[in-house]
Amino acid sequence: MKSIQDIRKDFPILERKVNGKPLIYFDNAATSQTPVQVIDSVVHYYSFLNANIHRGVHTLSQEATDAYEKARIKLQKHFNAKKSSEIIFTSGATQAINLVANGYALILKEGDEIIVSASEHHSNIVPWQFTCERSGATLKVIPMDKKGILDLEAFNKLLSNRTKLVCVQHVSNALGNIHPIEIIIKKAHEKGAVVLVDGAQSAPHIQTDVQALDVDFYVVSAHKMYGTTGVGALYGKEELLSKLPPYQGGGEMIKEVKFEGSTYADLPHKFEAGTPNICGGIAFGSAIDYIHELGIENIANYEHKLLEYATQKLKMIDGIEIYGNDDLSKRTAVISFNLKGIHPYDVGTILDKLGIAVRTGHHCAQPIMEFYNIPGTVRVSFAVYNTFEEIDIFIEGLKKAQMMLQ
Ligand SMILES: Cc1ncc(COP(=O)(O)O)c(CN[C@@H]2CONC2=O)c1O
């Protein structure tokens, strides 16, 4: 992998100052920054390719279609899907989950059960509550321990022939814990249940092979993996997507429209109603190229070093409480913590004055905050362009905040 200094040159935003200080961007779990390779892809699209896709007779439309479908193939290869038609472009992980949840709202019935985990992001809880409200199915929750580790014994007891869906995150956005989805998928399949894995926080750091995992649905957001906002993808097994009713009607997704009734397009278009985020999809392909240029293993190994270094420095601060798995080998580079007697929001506000961007609050994981009986946490999350020196500045800033706020 090229040097971190050379990688940083790929991200123009890292030249920014915030409140007169060099930006230290530690909010990568919320959204990653965008390399010039992806920015150039956006500029190129609107400078040379912009046209509506799929049915245009003119050259521009064909070129834009080719670029969009090439990006789909890049995603297929990156996630090792059997077919490119198993990759559905969405506006992000949230829409991808809602697409599946709305379909199953028409399939499930009273007495069926959906299992989620106590660690989920709201995007992988609320859509399933909709599904249950609309179908009469029941939502069950895998509990976690005080380190945020899922209780697999309890999961086994929850599983039954009533279980139709198991929907869990691969990595916790609030704690960074990596969950054992291989075991979860195996156990769920033994009971005939379908598994959706929320890959929003894992895809930027963990190479995911959907066929090896035998996962049924897997969702990602481009903006968390060096792409742009407003685009993501759903992977689904062809045999399941074929049976899933579409929840968005309109152009693109039809074969024939008659007032007496309409027929749907083949995959993937059945689930891609309307004009998609063409530019975002093409730029997503450029983001995948960027990840391959650096090597996802190299990215993860470096981020892990940052995680170890920051954890070791944080643990030396009196009055700090760090949440999540103590075994850093089972974590991505996300650290949620609190300083005794200090509200996370106040810590984040002071760090911002020092040019340091962290996230504070419940991180769209309110059940986790309720479990710990806290209003929220301070969350730092690293990416491949962060440095050990930035961590040192952050630690000094944190100590300053603690002195000011105690
Ligand atoms: C685990 C997880 N699932 C789903 C989502 C939803 O992704 P989209 O917003 O792209 O649809 C997020 C977003 N992560 C939030 C966003 O800001 N900070 C976070 O931790 C997430 O972390």
PDB file of N, CA and C in Angstrom, residues 3-6 8 14 21-26 302 305-310 313 351 354-356 382-398:
ATOM      1  N   SER A   3       2.218   5.067   0.797  1.00  0.00           N
ATOM      2  CA  SER A   3       2.398   5.641   2.147  1.00  0.00           C
ATOM      3  C   SER A   3       1.140   6.391   2.581  1.00  0.00           C
ATOM      4  N   ILE A   4       0.968   6.495   3.907  1.00  0.00           N
ATOM      5  CA  ILE A   4      -0.200   7.210   4.436  1.00  0.00           C
ATOM      6  C   ILE A   4      -0.175   8.662   3.959  1.00  0.00           C
ATOM      7  N   GLN A   5       1.015   9.253   3.912  1.00  0.00           N
ATOM      8  CA  GLN A   5       1.109  10.641   3.434  1.00  0.00           C
ATOM      9  C   GLN A   5       0.629  10.744   1.988  1.00  0.00           C
ATOM     10  N   ASP A   6       0.986   9.745   1.169  1.00  0.00           N
ATOM     11  CA  ASP A   6       0.523   9.764  -0.227  1.00  0.00           C
ATOM     12  C   ASP A   6      -0.991   9.519  -0.292  1.00  0.00           C
ATOM     13  N   ARG A   8      -3.110  10.402   1.973  1.00  0.00           N
ATOM     14  CA  ARG A   8      -3.774  11.635   2.428  1.00  0.00           C
ATOM     15  C   ARG A   8      -3.882  12.655   1.301  1.00  0.00           C
ATOM     16  N   LEU A  14      -8.792  16.866   3.543  1.00  0.00           N
ATOM     17  CA  LEU A  14      -7.894  16.767   4.701  1.00  0.00           C
ATOM     18  C   LEU A  14      -6.957  17.969   4.806  1.00  0.00           C
ATOM     19  N   LYS A  21      -7.712  25.335  13.066  1.00  0.00           N
ATOM     20  CA  LYS A  21      -6.805  24.199  13.335  1.00  0.00           C
ATOM     21  C   LYS A  21      -6.899  23.199  12.163  1.00  0.00           C
ATOM     22  N   PRO A  22      -5.831  22.442  11.904  1.00  0.00           N
ATOM     23  CA  PRO A  22      -5.946  21.408  10.848  1.00  0.00           C
ATOM     24  C   PRO A  22      -7.070  20.430  11.205  1.00  0.00           C
ATOM     25  N   LEU A  23      -7.904  20.097  10.213  1.00  0.00           N
ATOM     26  CA  LEU A  23      -8.983  19.138  10.436  1.00  0.00           C
ATOM     27  C   LEU A  23      -8.406  17.783  10.839  1.00  0.00           C
ATOM     28  N   ILE A  24      -8.939  17.248  11.925  1.00  0.00           N
ATOM     29  CA  ILE A  24      -8.653  15.837  12.271  1.00  0.00           C
ATOM     30  C   ILE A  24     -10.001  15.129  12.210  1.00  0.00           C
ATOM     31  N   TYR A  25     -10.202  14.322  11.163  1.00  0.00           N
ATOM     32  CA  TYR A  25     -11.509  13.734  10.886  1.00  0.00           C
ATOM     33  C   TYR A  25     -11.584  12.320  11.459  1.00  0.00           C
ATOM     34  N   PHE A  26     -12.262  12.200  12.579  1.00  0.00           N
ATOM     35  CA  PHE A  26     -12.412  10.906  13.268  1.00  0.00           C
ATOM     36  C   PHE A  26     -13.877  10.499  13.300  1.00  0.00           C
ATOM     37  N   TYR A 302      -3.872  -1.488   8.828  1.00  0.00           N
ATOM     38  CA  TYR A 302      -3.410  -0.173   9.299  1.00  0.00           C
ATOM     39  C   TYR A 302      -4.416   0.415  10.285  1.00  0.00           C
ATOM     40  N   LYS A 305      -4.029  -0.979  13.686  1.00  0.00           N
ATOM     41  CA  LYS A 305      -2.899  -0.392  14.439  1.00  0.00           C
ATOM     42  C   LYS A 305      -3.336   0.925  15.104  1.00  0.00           C
ATOM     43  N   LEU A 306      -4.127   1.701  14.364  1.00  0.00           N
ATOM     44  CA  LEU A 306      -4.653   2.956  14.931  1.00  0.00           C
ATOM     45  C   LEU A 306      -5.571   2.652  16.114  1.00  0.00           C
ATOM     46  N   LEU A 307      -6.394   1.603  15.963  1.00  0.00           N
ATOM     47  CA  LEU A 307      -7.322   1.214  17.034  1.00  0.00           C
ATOM     48  C   LEU A 307      -6.549   0.827  18.287  1.00  0.00           C
ATOM     49  N   GLU A 308      -5.512   0.013  18.107  1.00  0.00           N
ATOM     50  CA  GLU A 308      -4.713  -0.436  19.261  1.00  0.00           C
ATOM     51  C   GLU A 308      -4.034   0.749  19.941  1.00  0.00           C
ATOM     52  N   TYR A 309      -3.466   1.641  19.124  1.00  0.00           N
ATOM     53  CA  TYR A 309      -2.735   2.790  19.669  1.00  0.00           C
ATOM     54  C   TYR A 309      -3.688   3.717  20.433  1.00  0.00           C
ATOM     55  N   ALA A 310      -4.816   4.016  19.832  1.00  0.00           N
ATOM     56  CA  ALA A 310      -5.779   4.926  20.465  1.00  0.00           C
ATOM     57  C   ALA A 310      -6.365   4.311  21.727  1.00  0.00           C
ATOM     58  N   LYS A 313      -3.847   4.581  24.538  1.00  0.00           N
ATOM     59  CA  LYS A 313      -3.734   5.965  25.023  1.00  0.00           C
ATOM     60  C   LYS A 313      -4.972   6.348  25.832  1.00  0.00           C
ATOM     61  N   LEU A 351     -13.896  19.369  21.401  1.00  0.00           N
ATOM     62  CA  LEU A 351     -12.977  18.783  20.408  1.00  0.00           C
ATOM     63  C   LEU A 351     -13.131  19.474  19.058  1.00  0.00           C
ATOM     64  N   LEU A 354     -11.173  22.419  18.558  1.00  0.00           N
ATOM     65  CA  LEU A 354      -9.755  22.093  18.315  1.00  0.00           C
ATOM     66  C   LEU A 354      -9.554  21.480  16.936  1.00  0.00           C
ATOM     67  N   GLY A 355     -10.626  21.494  16.114  1.00  0.00           N
ATOM     68  CA  GLY A 355     -10.522  20.973  14.750  1.00  0.00           C
ATOM     69  C   GLY A 355     -10.715  19.475  14.650  1.00  0.00           C
ATOM     70  N   ILE A 356     -11.163  18.852  15.758  1.00  0.00           N
ATOM     71  CA  ILE A 356     -11.266  17.386  15.797  1.00  0.00           C
ATOM     72  C   ILE A 356     -12.727  16.978  15.659  1.00  0.00           C
ATOM     73  N   PHE A 382     -11.815   5.507  12.879  1.00  0.00           N
ATOM     74  CA  PHE A 382     -10.657   5.820  12.047  1.00  0.00           C
ATOM     75  C   PHE A 382     -10.803   5.278  10.633  1.00  0.00           C
ATOM     76  N   ALA A 383     -10.030   5.861   9.726  1.00  0.00           N
ATOM     77  CA  ALA A 383      -9.943   5.375   8.341  1.00  0.00           C
ATOM     78  C   ALA A 383      -8.471   5.354   7.948  1.00  0.00           C
ATOM     79  N   VAL A 384      -8.240   4.881   6.753  1.00  0.00           N
ATOM     80  CA  VAL A 384      -6.860   4.622   6.307  1.00  0.00           C
ATOM     81  C   VAL A 384      -6.036   5.913   6.218  1.00  0.00           C
ATOM     82  N   TYR A 385      -6.679   7.061   6.152  1.00  0.00           N
ATOM     83  CA  TYR A 385      -5.949   8.334   6.011  1.00  0.00           C
ATOM     84  C   TYR A 385      -5.677   9.014   7.360  1.00  0.00           C
ATOM     85  N   ASN A 386      -6.095   8.378   8.462  1.00  0.00           N
ATOM     86  CA  ASN A 386      -5.788   8.968   9.772  1.00  0.00           C
ATOM     87  C   ASN A 386      -4.380   8.569  10.205  1.00  0.00           C
ATOM     88  N   THR A 387      -3.819   9.316  11.180  1.00  0.00           N
ATOM     89  CA  THR A 387      -2.425   9.059  11.577  1.00  0.00           C
ATOM     90  C   THR A 387      -2.279   8.946  13.096  1.00  0.00           C
ATOM     91  N   PHE A 388      -1.168   8.387  13.515  1.00  0.00           N
ATOM     92  CA  PHE A 388      -0.865   8.280  14.944  1.00  0.00           C
ATOM     93  C   PHE A 388      -0.696   9.670  15.547  1.00  0.00           C
ATOM     94  N   GLU A 389      -0.132  10.603  14.752  1.00  0.00           N
ATOM     95  CA  GLU A 389       0.049  11.974  15.251  1.00  0.00           C
ATOM     96  C   GLU A 389      -1.321  12.606  15.523  1.00  0.00           C
ATOM     97  N   GLU A 390      -2.286  12.345  14.638  1.00  0.00           N
ATOM     98  CA  GLU A 390      -3.643  12.874  14.862  1.00  0.00           C
ATOM     99  C   GLU A 390      -4.212  12.334  16.168  1.00  0.00           C
ATOM    100  N   ILE A 391      -3.946  11.052  16.441  1.00  0.00           N
ATOM    101  CA  ILE A 391      -4.433  10.452  17.700  1.00  0.00           C
ATOM    102  C   ILE A 391      -3.789  11.150  18.900  1.00  0.00           C
ATOM    103  N   ASP A 392      -2.504  11.450  18.801  1.00  0.00           N
ATOM    104  CA  ASP A 392      -1.830  12.157  19.906  1.00  0.00           C
ATOM    105  C   ASP A 392      -2.482  13.515  20.171  1.00  0.00           C
ATOM    106  N   ILE A 393      -2.779  14.237  19.090  1.00  0.00           N
ATOM    107  CA  ILE A 393      -3.433  15.563  19.238  1.00  0.00           C
ATOM    108  C   ILE A 393      -4.818  15.393  19.854  1.00  0.00           C
ATOM    109  N   PHE A 394      -5.530  14.350  19.402  1.00  0.00           N
ATOM    110  CA  PHE A 394      -6.869  14.053  19.930  1.00  0.00           C
ATOM    111  C   PHE A 394      -6.798  13.764  21.431  1.00  0.00           C
ATOM    112  N   ILE A 395      -5.837  12.955  21.857  1.00  0.00           N
ATOM    113  CA  ILE A 395      -5.707  12.598  23.277  1.00  0.00           C
ATOM    114  C   ILE A 395      -5.436  13.856  24.114  1.00  0.00           C
ATOM    115  N   GLU A 396      -4.540  14.718  23.622  1.00  0.00           N
ATOM    116  CA  GLU A 396      -4.269  15.975  24.342  1.00  0.00           C
ATOM    117  C   GLU A 396      -5.523  16.839  24.401  1.00  0.00           C
ATOM    118  N   GLY A 397      -6.272  16.871  23.306  1.00  0.00           N
ATOM    119  CA  GLY A 397      -7.512  17.657  23.284  1.00  0.00           C
ATOM    120  C   GLY A 397      -8.537  17.111  24.250  1.00  0.00           C
ATOM    121  N   LEU A 398      -8.564  15.785  24.350  1.00  0.00           N
ATOM    122  CA  LEU A 398      -9.526  15.145  25.260  1.00  0.00           C
ATOM    123  C   LEU A 398      -9.194  15.486  26.712  1.00  0.00           C
TER     124      LEU A 398
END
